[in-house]
mmCIF file of C-alpha atoms and ligand atoms in Angstrom:
data_model
loop_
_atom_site.group_PDB
_atom_site.id
_atom_site.type_symbol
_atom_site.label_atom_id
_atom_site.label_comp_id
_atom_site.label_asym_id
_atom_site.label_seq_id
_atom_site.Cartn_x
_atom_site.Cartn_y
_atom_site.Cartn_z
ATOM 1 C CA MET U 1 82.930 110.469 90.743
ATOM 2 C CA THR U 2 85.837 109.788 93.108
ATOM 3 C CA GLU U 3 85.574 106.758 95.402
ATOM 4 C CA LYS U 4 85.398 107.227 99.152
ATOM 5 C CA PRO U 5 88.918 106.912 100.674
ATOM 6 C CA ILE U 6 89.776 103.960 102.918
ATOM 7 C CA TYR U 7 91.422 104.881 106.217
ATOM 8 C CA LEU U 8 93.450 102.104 107.774
ATOM 9 C CA LEU U 9 95.395 101.915 111.056
ATOM 10 C CA ALA U 10 98.435 99.612 111.017
ATOM 11 C CA ILE U 11 100.392 98.315 113.995
ATOM 12 C CA GLU U 12 103.825 96.650 113.962
ATOM 13 C CA SER U 13 105.318 95.151 117.125
ATOM 14 C CA SER U 14 107.248 92.065 115.994
ATOM 15 C CA CYS U 15 110.586 92.854 117.627
ATOM 16 C CA ASP U 16 111.808 95.896 119.538
ATOM 17 C CA ASP U 17 110.065 98.796 117.786
ATOM 18 C CA THR U 18 106.486 99.817 118.543
ATOM 19 C CA ALA U 19 105.126 101.335 115.355
ATOM 20 C CA ALA U 20 101.790 102.723 114.174
ATOM 21 C CA ALA U 21 100.757 104.221 110.844
ATOM 22 C CA VAL U 22 97.616 105.595 109.253
ATOM 23 C CA LEU U 23 97.055 105.158 105.529
ATOM 24 C CA GLU U 24 94.535 106.723 103.179
ATOM 25 C CA ASN U 25 94.334 104.037 100.489
ATOM 26 C CA ASP U 26 97.975 103.488 99.445
ATOM 27 C CA LYS U 27 99.201 106.851 100.791
ATOM 28 C CA VAL U 28 100.828 107.188 104.199
ATOM 29 C CA LEU U 29 99.314 109.924 106.372
ATOM 30 C CA SER U 30 101.466 109.150 109.411
ATOM 31 C CA ASN U 31 104.184 106.632 110.227
ATOM 32 C CA LEU U 32 105.589 106.675 113.760
ATOM 33 C CA VAL U 33 108.044 104.419 115.563
ATOM 34 C CA ALA U 34 108.870 104.303 119.279
ATOM 35 C CA ARG U 35 112.341 102.774 119.440
ATOM 36 C CA GLN U 36 113.317 100.784 122.524
ATOM 37 C CA HIS U 37 116.746 101.956 123.576
ATOM 38 C CA ILE U 38 116.705 99.734 126.664
ATOM 39 C CA HIS U 39 118.241 96.829 124.657
ATOM 40 C CA GLU U 40 121.428 98.740 123.804
ATOM 41 C CA ALA U 41 122.848 98.000 127.258
ATOM 42 C CA TYR U 42 122.420 94.230 126.678
ATOM 43 C CA GLY U 43 123.971 94.000 123.204
ATOM 44 C CA GLY U 44 120.780 92.528 121.719
ATOM 45 C CA VAL U 45 117.004 92.438 122.101
ATOM 46 C CA VAL U 46 115.784 91.086 125.455
ATOM 47 C CA PRO U 47 112.320 89.600 124.687
ATOM 48 C CA GLU U 48 110.837 90.211 128.169
ATOM 49 C CA LEU U 49 111.879 93.859 128.159
ATOM 50 C CA ALA U 50 110.625 94.270 124.582
ATOM 51 C CA SER U 51 107.077 93.134 125.342
ATOM 52 C CA ARG U 52 106.910 95.297 128.462
ATOM 53 C CA ALA U 53 108.076 98.355 126.482
ATOM 54 C CA HIS U 54 105.495 97.593 123.745
ATOM 55 C CA GLN U 55 102.781 97.640 126.409
ATOM 56 C CA GLN U 56 103.949 101.050 127.580
ATOM 57 C CA ASN U 57 104.340 102.488 124.074
ATOM 58 C CA ILE U 58 101.419 101.182 122.087
ATOM 59 C CA VAL U 59 98.650 103.520 123.268
ATOM 60 C CA PRO U 60 100.695 106.741 122.943
ATOM 61 C CA VAL U 61 102.115 105.688 119.544
ATOM 62 C CA VAL U 62 98.674 104.862 118.101
ATOM 63 C CA ASP U 63 97.229 108.106 119.519
ATOM 64 C CA ALA U 64 100.060 110.131 118.030
ATOM 65 C CA ALA U 65 99.721 108.404 114.625
ATOM 66 C CA LEU U 66 95.983 109.186 114.485
ATOM 67 C CA LYS U 67 96.586 112.779 115.570
ATOM 68 C CA LYS U 68 99.350 113.297 113.027
ATOM 69 C CA ALA U 69 97.133 111.867 110.275
ATOM 70 C CA GLY U 70 94.280 114.167 111.323
ATOM 71 C CA ILE U 71 91.943 111.174 111.633
ATOM 72 C CA THR U 72 89.732 110.130 114.539
ATOM 73 C CA LYS U 73 89.412 106.445 115.380
ATOM 74 C CA ASN U 74 85.759 106.532 114.322
ATOM 75 C CA GLN U 75 86.815 107.340 110.749
ATOM 76 C CA LEU U 76 88.886 104.123 110.460
ATOM 77 C CA HIS U 77 87.703 101.384 108.088
ATOM 78 C CA ALA U 78 90.070 98.607 109.231
ATOM 79 C CA ILE U 79 92.994 97.704 111.501
ATOM 80 C CA ALA U 80 96.011 95.733 110.297
ATOM 81 C CA PHE U 81 98.627 94.186 112.579
ATOM 82 C CA THR U 82 101.748 92.027 112.287
ATOM 83 C CA GLN U 83 100.819 88.378 112.824
ATOM 84 C CA GLY U 84 104.431 87.123 112.602
ATOM 85 C CA PRO U 85 107.202 86.147 112.367
ATOM 86 C CA GLY U 86 108.723 87.727 115.447
ATOM 87 C CA LEU U 87 109.029 87.509 119.209
ATOM 88 C CA MET U 88 105.842 86.005 120.638
ATOM 89 C CA GLY U 89 105.574 88.388 123.604
ATOM 90 C CA SER U 90 106.033 91.371 121.301
ATOM 91 C CA LEU U 91 103.581 90.133 118.659
ATOM 92 C CA LEU U 92 100.910 89.495 121.293
ATOM 93 C CA VAL U 93 100.908 93.116 122.445
ATOM 94 C CA GLY U 94 100.190 94.359 118.907
ATOM 95 C CA SER U 95 97.629 91.690 118.061
ATOM 96 C CA SER U 96 95.691 92.055 121.347
ATOM 97 C CA PHE U 97 95.566 95.803 120.879
ATOM 98 C CA ALA U 98 94.409 95.496 117.241
ATOM 99 C CA LYS U 99 91.778 92.894 118.167
ATOM 100 C CA SER U 100 90.271 94.985 120.958
ATOM 101 C CA MET U 101 90.194 98.090 118.790
ATOM 102 C CA SER U 102 88.547 96.254 115.892
ATOM 103 C CA ILE U 103 85.894 94.833 118.245
ATOM 104 C CA ALA U 104 85.291 98.203 119.932
ATOM 105 C CA LEU U 105 84.969 100.038 116.601
ATOM 106 C CA ASN U 106 83.278 97.123 114.818
ATOM 107 C CA ILE U 107 85.664 97.280 111.851
ATOM 108 C CA PRO U 108 87.587 94.503 110.048
ATOM 109 C CA LEU U 109 90.807 93.037 111.414
ATOM 110 C CA ILE U 110 93.639 92.217 108.978
ATOM 111 C CA ALA U 111 96.669 89.992 109.742
ATOM 112 C CA VAL U 112 99.924 90.796 107.934
ATOM 113 C CA HIS U 113 103.124 88.770 107.421
ATOM 114 C CA HIS U 114 106.113 90.907 108.484
ATOM 115 C CA MET U 115 108.396 89.813 105.629
ATOM 116 C CA GLN U 116 105.666 90.282 102.999
ATOM 117 C CA ALA U 117 105.321 93.785 104.369
ATOM 118 C CA HIS U 118 109.050 94.476 103.861
ATOM 119 C CA ILE U 119 108.619 93.354 100.233
ATOM 120 C CA PHE U 120 105.397 95.229 99.493
ATOM 121 C CA ALA U 121 106.550 98.484 101.120
ATOM 122 C CA HIS U 122 107.462 99.366 97.526
ATOM 123 C CA PHE U 123 103.741 99.671 96.729
ATOM 124 C CA ILE U 124 103.265 102.661 99.049
ATOM 125 C CA ASP U 125 102.389 105.664 96.918
ATOM 126 C CA GLU U 126 105.392 107.979 97.241
ATOM 127 C CA PRO U 127 106.366 110.760 94.831
ATOM 128 C CA GLY U 128 109.633 109.886 93.088
ATOM 129 C CA PHE U 129 109.396 106.149 93.881
ATOM 130 C CA ASP U 130 108.247 103.685 91.194
ATOM 131 C CA LYS U 131 106.251 100.616 92.121
ATOM 132 C CA PRO U 132 107.649 97.319 90.804
ATOM 133 C CA THR U 133 105.678 95.468 88.162
ATOM 134 C CA PHE U 134 105.199 91.703 88.520
ATOM 135 C CA PRO U 135 107.138 89.448 88.412
ATOM 136 C CA PHE U 136 110.110 90.783 90.375
ATOM 137 C CA LEU U 137 112.793 89.422 92.693
ATOM 138 C CA ALA U 138 112.879 90.693 96.266
ATOM 139 C CA LEU U 139 116.033 90.585 98.341
ATOM 140 C CA THR U 140 114.826 90.801 101.923
ATOM 141 C CA ILE U 141 117.621 91.512 104.336
ATOM 142 C CA SER U 142 116.911 92.117 108.000
ATOM 143 C CA GLY U 143 118.009 91.182 111.494
ATOM 144 C CA GLY U 144 116.161 87.876 111.277
ATOM 145 C CA HIS U 145 115.978 87.086 107.556
ATOM 146 C CA THR U 146 117.985 86.893 104.364
ATOM 147 C CA GLN U 147 115.925 85.727 101.424
ATOM 148 C CA ILE U 148 115.569 86.009 97.695
ATOM 149 C CA VAL U 149 111.876 85.818 96.877
ATOM 150 C CA LYS U 150 110.265 85.471 93.467
ATOM 151 C CA VAL U 151 107.154 87.632 93.614
ATOM 152 C CA THR U 152 104.580 86.800 90.957
ATOM 153 C CA ASP U 153 101.675 88.770 92.434
ATOM 154 C CA PHE U 154 100.425 89.977 95.818
ATOM 155 C CA SER U 155 99.666 86.458 97.000
ATOM 156 C CA THR U 156 102.203 84.346 95.070
ATOM 157 C CA LEU U 157 105.617 84.485 96.678
ATOM 158 C CA GLU U 158 108.286 81.807 96.386
ATOM 159 C CA ILE U 159 111.481 81.772 98.446
ATOM 160 C CA ILE U 160 114.198 80.745 95.983
ATOM 161 C CA GLY U 161 117.146 81.335 98.303
ATOM 162 C CA GLU U 162 117.710 81.949 101.998
ATOM 163 C CA THR U 163 120.292 81.876 104.727
ATOM 164 C CA THR U 164 121.251 78.533 106.176
ATOM 165 C CA ASP U 165 122.440 80.124 109.440
ATOM 166 C CA ASP U 166 122.773 83.814 110.430
ATOM 167 C CA ALA U 167 120.831 86.598 108.761
ATOM 168 C CA VAL U 168 122.792 89.394 107.101
ATOM 169 C CA GLY U 169 121.653 91.844 109.806
ATOM 170 C CA GLU U 170 123.192 89.513 112.386
ATOM 171 C CA ALA U 171 126.444 89.507 110.416
ATOM 172 C CA PHE U 172 126.499 93.299 110.704
ATOM 173 C CA ASP U 173 125.443 93.328 114.367
ATOM 174 C CA LYS U 174 127.817 90.549 115.461
ATOM 175 C CA THR U 175 130.741 92.177 113.647
ATOM 176 C CA ALA U 176 129.879 95.404 115.417
ATOM 177 C CA LYS U 177 129.868 93.589 118.758
ATOM 178 C CA ILE U 178 133.327 92.117 118.035
ATOM 179 C CA LEU U 179 134.499 95.681 117.315
ATOM 180 C CA GLY U 180 133.043 96.862 120.633
ATOM 181 C CA LEU U 181 130.216 98.874 119.039
ATOM 182 C CA PRO U 182 126.741 99.056 120.636
ATOM 183 C CA TYR U 183 123.615 97.205 119.390
ATOM 184 C CA PRO U 184 122.308 97.447 116.713
ATOM 185 C CA GLY U 185 125.668 97.871 115.034
ATOM 186 C CA GLY U 186 124.555 97.766 111.389
ATOM 187 C CA PRO U 187 124.028 101.513 111.039
ATOM 188 C CA LEU U 188 127.401 102.221 112.749
ATOM 189 C CA ILE U 189 129.312 99.880 110.429
ATOM 190 C CA ASP U 190 127.626 101.689 107.543
ATOM 191 C CA GLN U 191 128.736 105.055 108.938
ATOM 192 C CA PHE U 192 132.376 104.018 109.573
ATOM 193 C CA SER U 193 132.545 102.332 106.143
ATOM 194 C CA LYS U 194 132.046 105.661 104.416
ATOM 195 C CA GLU U 195 135.487 106.800 105.659
ATOM 196 C CA GLY U 196 137.313 103.507 105.072
ATOM 197 C CA ASN U 197 139.014 101.534 102.308
ATOM 198 C CA PRO U 198 136.815 98.566 101.270
ATOM 199 C CA LYS U 199 139.860 96.708 99.919
ATOM 200 C CA ALA U 200 142.067 97.169 103.018
ATOM 201 C CA TYR U 201 141.419 93.609 104.255
ATOM 202 C CA SER U 202 140.042 90.633 102.405
ATOM 203 C CA PHE U 203 137.722 87.994 103.808
ATOM 204 C CA THR U 204 136.833 84.711 102.179
ATOM 205 C CA LYS U 205 133.314 84.476 100.830
ATOM 206 C CA PRO U 206 131.408 81.342 101.904
ATOM 207 C CA LYS U 207 130.784 78.633 99.364
ATOM 208 C CA VAL U 208 127.087 77.864 99.530
ATOM 209 C CA ASP U 209 125.036 75.984 96.967
ATOM 210 C CA ASP U 210 122.672 77.669 94.596
ATOM 211 C CA LEU U 211 120.862 80.748 95.895
ATOM 212 C CA ASP U 212 121.316 80.074 99.603
ATOM 213 C CA PHE U 213 123.436 82.187 101.928
ATOM 214 C CA SER U 214 125.634 81.582 104.956
ATOM 215 C CA PHE U 215 127.042 84.267 107.224
ATOM 216 C CA SER U 216 128.202 82.393 110.316
ATOM 217 C CA GLY U 217 131.598 81.518 108.805
ATOM 218 C CA LEU U 218 132.249 85.143 107.979
ATOM 219 C CA LYS U 219 131.502 86.133 111.566
ATOM 220 C CA THR U 220 134.014 83.545 112.884
ATOM 221 C CA GLN U 221 136.595 84.651 110.332
ATOM 222 C CA ILE U 222 136.223 88.277 111.478
ATOM 223 C CA LEU U 223 136.471 87.231 115.132
ATOM 224 C CA TYR U 224 139.776 85.371 114.548
ATOM 225 C CA PHE U 225 141.092 88.196 112.370
ATOM 226 C CA ILE U 226 140.423 90.741 115.124
ATOM 227 C CA GLN U 227 141.822 88.476 117.887
ATOM 228 C CA LYS U 228 145.020 87.814 115.919
ATOM 229 C CA ASN U 229 145.637 91.448 115.080
ATOM 230 C CA THR U 230 144.766 92.705 118.552
ATOM 231 C CA GLN U 231 147.413 90.374 120.001
ATOM 232 C CA LEU U 232 149.974 92.040 117.762
ATOM 233 C CA ASN U 233 148.639 95.547 118.363
ATOM 234 C CA PRO U 234 146.159 96.176 121.199
ATOM 235 C CA ASN U 235 144.978 99.355 119.422
ATOM 236 C CA PHE U 236 144.361 97.554 116.103
ATOM 237 C CA VAL U 237 140.567 98.043 116.120
ATOM 238 C CA GLU U 238 140.723 101.671 117.244
ATOM 239 C CA GLU U 239 143.389 102.556 114.652
ATOM 240 C CA ASN U 240 141.753 100.730 111.737
ATOM 241 C CA LYS U 241 138.029 100.858 112.519
ATOM 242 C CA THR U 242 136.957 102.523 109.277
ATOM 243 C CA ASP U 243 138.989 100.155 107.070
ATOM 244 C CA ILE U 244 137.743 97.074 108.956
ATOM 245 C CA CYS U 245 134.117 98.199 108.667
ATOM 246 C CA ALA U 246 134.475 99.087 104.978
ATOM 247 C CA SER U 247 136.131 95.729 104.194
ATOM 248 C CA VAL U 248 133.474 93.710 106.058
ATOM 249 C CA GLN U 249 130.659 95.665 104.433
ATOM 250 C CA HIS U 250 132.276 95.234 101.010
ATOM 251 C CA THR U 251 132.457 91.448 101.518
ATOM 252 C CA ILE U 252 128.793 91.273 102.616
ATOM 253 C CA ILE U 253 127.711 93.293 99.574
ATOM 254 C CA GLU U 254 129.707 91.009 97.263
ATOM 255 C CA ILE U 255 128.034 87.933 98.794
ATOM 256 C CA LEU U 256 124.589 89.450 98.221
ATOM 257 C CA MET U 257 125.391 90.599 94.688
ATOM 258 C CA ASP U 258 126.838 87.203 93.647
ATOM 259 C CA LYS U 259 123.572 85.530 94.636
ATOM 260 C CA LEU U 260 121.410 88.195 93.032
ATOM 261 C CA ASN U 261 123.327 87.771 89.774
ATOM 262 C CA LEU U 262 122.732 84.039 89.931
ATOM 263 C CA ALA U 263 119.021 84.557 90.702
ATOM 264 C CA VAL U 264 118.651 86.848 87.680
ATOM 265 C CA LYS U 265 120.415 84.271 85.514
ATOM 266 C CA GLN U 266 118.215 81.431 86.781
ATOM 267 C CA THR U 267 114.864 83.235 86.589
ATOM 268 C CA GLY U 268 115.407 85.674 83.727
ATOM 269 C CA ILE U 269 113.834 88.371 85.938
ATOM 270 C CA HIS U 270 115.744 91.676 85.902
ATOM 271 C CA GLN U 271 113.575 93.635 88.303
ATOM 272 C CA ILE U 272 115.049 93.637 91.784
ATOM 273 C CA ALA U 273 113.497 95.165 94.895
ATOM 274 C CA ILE U 274 115.322 95.284 98.216
ATOM 275 C CA GLY U 275 113.671 95.461 101.610
ATOM 276 C CA GLY U 276 114.251 94.972 105.332
ATOM 277 C CA GLY U 277 116.366 96.858 107.845
ATOM 278 C CA VAL U 278 119.682 96.148 106.114
ATOM 279 C CA SER U 279 118.378 97.798 102.921
ATOM 280 C CA ALA U 280 118.993 101.054 104.806
ATOM 281 C CA ASN U 281 122.698 100.404 104.228
ATOM 282 C CA SER U 282 124.172 103.124 102.022
ATOM 283 C CA GLY U 283 126.700 100.783 100.377
ATOM 284 C CA ILE U 284 124.005 98.286 99.425
ATOM 285 C CA ARG U 285 121.737 101.071 98.147
ATOM 286 C CA GLN U 286 124.513 102.526 95.969
ATOM 287 C CA THR U 287 125.549 99.100 94.624
ATOM 288 C CA LEU U 288 121.944 98.324 93.652
ATOM 289 C CA LYS U 289 121.606 101.715 92.015
ATOM 290 C CA ASP U 290 124.805 101.128 90.029
ATOM 291 C CA ALA U 291 123.512 97.694 88.971
ATOM 292 C CA GLU U 292 120.987 99.419 86.692
ATOM 293 C CA GLN U 293 123.851 100.655 84.484
ATOM 294 C CA LYS U 294 126.212 97.778 85.152
ATOM 295 C CA TYR U 295 123.836 94.854 84.547
ATOM 296 C CA GLY U 296 120.794 96.494 82.910
ATOM 297 C CA TRP U 297 118.568 95.662 85.891
ATOM 298 C CA LYS U 298 115.688 97.786 87.116
ATOM 299 C CA THR U 299 116.210 98.161 90.847
ATOM 300 C CA TYR U 300 113.801 99.378 93.513
ATOM 301 C CA ILE U 301 115.284 100.886 96.651
ATOM 302 C CA PRO U 302 112.763 101.778 99.370
ATOM 303 C CA LYS U 303 112.411 105.219 100.889
ATOM 304 C CA PHE U 304 114.662 105.235 103.954
ATOM 305 C CA GLU U 305 111.800 105.324 106.503
ATOM 306 C CA TYR U 306 110.321 102.129 105.031
ATOM 307 C CA THR U 307 113.513 100.055 105.379
ATOM 308 C CA THR U 308 113.815 99.293 109.104
ATOM 309 C CA ASP U 309 110.708 98.044 110.895
ATOM 310 C CA ASN U 310 107.748 100.376 110.449
ATOM 311 C CA ALA U 311 103.959 100.192 110.403
ATOM 312 C CA ALA U 312 103.408 101.859 107.002
ATOM 313 C CA MET U 313 104.606 98.631 105.348
ATOM 314 C CA ILE U 314 102.055 96.671 107.404
ATOM 315 C CA GLY U 315 99.457 99.198 106.275
ATOM 316 C CA ILE U 316 100.112 98.760 102.554
ATOM 317 C CA VAL U 317 99.657 94.985 102.764
ATOM 318 C CA GLY U 318 96.605 95.666 104.943
ATOM 319 C CA TYR U 319 95.200 97.893 102.211
ATOM 320 C CA GLN U 320 95.665 95.165 99.555
ATOM 321 C CA LYS U 321 93.990 92.647 101.853
ATOM 322 C CA PHE U 322 91.179 95.129 102.531
ATOM 323 C CA LEU U 323 90.519 95.393 98.783
ATOM 324 C CA ALA U 324 90.487 91.567 98.604
ATOM 325 C CA GLN U 325 88.186 91.456 101.694
ATOM 326 C CA ASN U 326 90.748 89.186 103.339
ATOM 327 C CA PHE U 327 89.731 89.651 106.981
ATOM 328 C CA GLU U 328 90.316 87.691 110.199
ATOM 329 C CA SER U 329 88.146 86.938 113.191
ATOM 330 C CA SER U 330 89.408 87.914 116.622
ATOM 331 C CA SER U 331 90.428 84.287 117.204
ATOM 332 C CA VAL U 332 93.366 84.673 114.776
ATOM 333 C CA VAL U 333 96.633 83.702 116.503
ATOM 334 C CA SER U 334 100.068 85.332 116.483
ATOM 335 C CA LYS U 335 102.867 83.152 115.136
ATOM 336 C CA ALA U 336 106.555 83.415 116.018
ATOM 337 C CA ARG U 337 107.270 81.433 112.834
ATOM 338 C CA ILE U 338 105.065 81.670 109.792
ATOM 339 C CA GLU U 339 105.412 80.616 106.147
ATOM 340 C CA LEU U 340 105.793 83.399 103.599
HETATM 341 O O1 KG4 Q 1 113.970 94.900 109.446
HETATM 342 P P1 KG4 Q 1 114.612 95.275 110.731
HETATM 343 O O2 KG4 Q 1 114.378 96.684 111.252
HETATM 344 O O3 KG4 Q 1 114.177 94.302 111.886
HETATM 345 C C1 KG4 Q 1 114.018 92.943 111.652
HETATM 346 O O4 KG4 Q 1 112.925 92.570 111.148
HETATM 347 O O5 KG4 Q 1 115.006 92.215 111.893
HETATM 348 O O6 KG4 Q 1 116.192 95.010 110.586
HETATM 349 C C2 KG4 Q 1 117.079 95.274 111.624
HETATM 350 C C3 KG4 Q 1 118.490 94.992 111.144
HETATM 351 C C4 KG4 Q 1 119.536 95.064 112.249
HETATM 352 O O7 KG4 Q 1 120.365 93.939 112.143
HETATM 353 C C5 KG4 Q 1 120.298 96.345 111.921
HETATM 354 O O8 KG4 Q 1 121.649 96.336 112.347
HETATM 355 C C6 KG4 Q 1 120.205 96.355 110.415
HETATM 356 O O9 KG4 Q 1 118.882 95.957 110.162
HETATM 357 N N1 KG4 Q 1 120.467 97.695 109.849
HETATM 358 C C7 KG4 Q 1 121.547 97.971 109.072
HETATM 359 C C8 KG4 Q 1 121.466 99.348 108.764
HETATM 360 N N2 KG4 Q 1 120.334 99.860 109.351
HETATM 361 C C9 KG4 Q 1 119.742 98.813 110.005
HETATM 362 N N3 KG4 Q 1 122.542 97.186 108.639
HETATM 363 C C10 KG4 Q 1 123.486 97.751 107.874
HETATM 364 N N4 KG4 Q 1 123.486 99.067 107.538
HETATM 365 C C11 KG4 Q 1 122.505 99.890 107.950
HETATM 366 N N5 KG4 Q 1 122.512 101.180 107.598
HETATM 367 ZN ZN1 ZN Q 2 111.810 93.629 109.759
#
């Protein structure tokens, strides 16, 4: 006899994307994101504008996700939402919505940690994508985080390395800003890199102890490099954009790979999963793929739609918590900062 399926609605609103997904057990029935383009004009996310846009987007996005999944709200068994970390005003829109819906439908409410969700996105049932087996190392790289996490099981996660200043996504976005590219610049640097020579320019890699990272020095180095060269040739950036992007991206990938190699050496764990918005980067994806042959690792690269912020990843953690009956009351609070 087959068990009755669990239908779960997941909401993600930690930063500037309003996202909703519907899952049937560990399968994604719908996964929609309303991107907020309003921030592009400001060169970064404006928190006040983000929460206002979430308020406008959340009802239509949830409606569309239910419709696309072919599910009515009365069929839902639980609602999961992002508790943190993130922008408080943004988080509150998602949590208030999830709370009211769980009260109205009288179904359980599940709170999810955003960075855990980036890690466990690999457990979404997707044809052609293997799920990691425990223990594995997760490299979580996003606009706000850069961490190496030792994952022993669904509830045992240990941060064994993290950035001491900027996140890797910020390194991409700030470089893009220096080059005059719009926010978020990560995807554009990726695109230009494909046409450029990664060895055209060399940047010094930061010396940071153990498994920790630092990206602020690299950003300053790039700023001075661009200023110096633009003084000599005002068209320097325009004429060499692809080579600059490829060289910066190459340096960032080397920094990440050096630390991953050290983490493998220290832990003896050869299974590596990447997650977070920066794991959309084609250079990083290819390097990780090549590492299987080069180092004998088993690497897990998420499906593209589960890399940048999305609600399906909140849903998969929600599903695990549903199975563990790990529910919250409606007094649960959103947290801008929250331990992994
Ligand atoms: O996980 P995410 O969507 O939001 C946060 O939780 O921060 O990550 C956003 C970050 C941004 O810094 C963005 O520039 C970066 O991910 N990003 C990329 C690429 N796609 C997104 N960075 C490099 N290459 C990409 N293809
Ligand atoms: Zn994220």
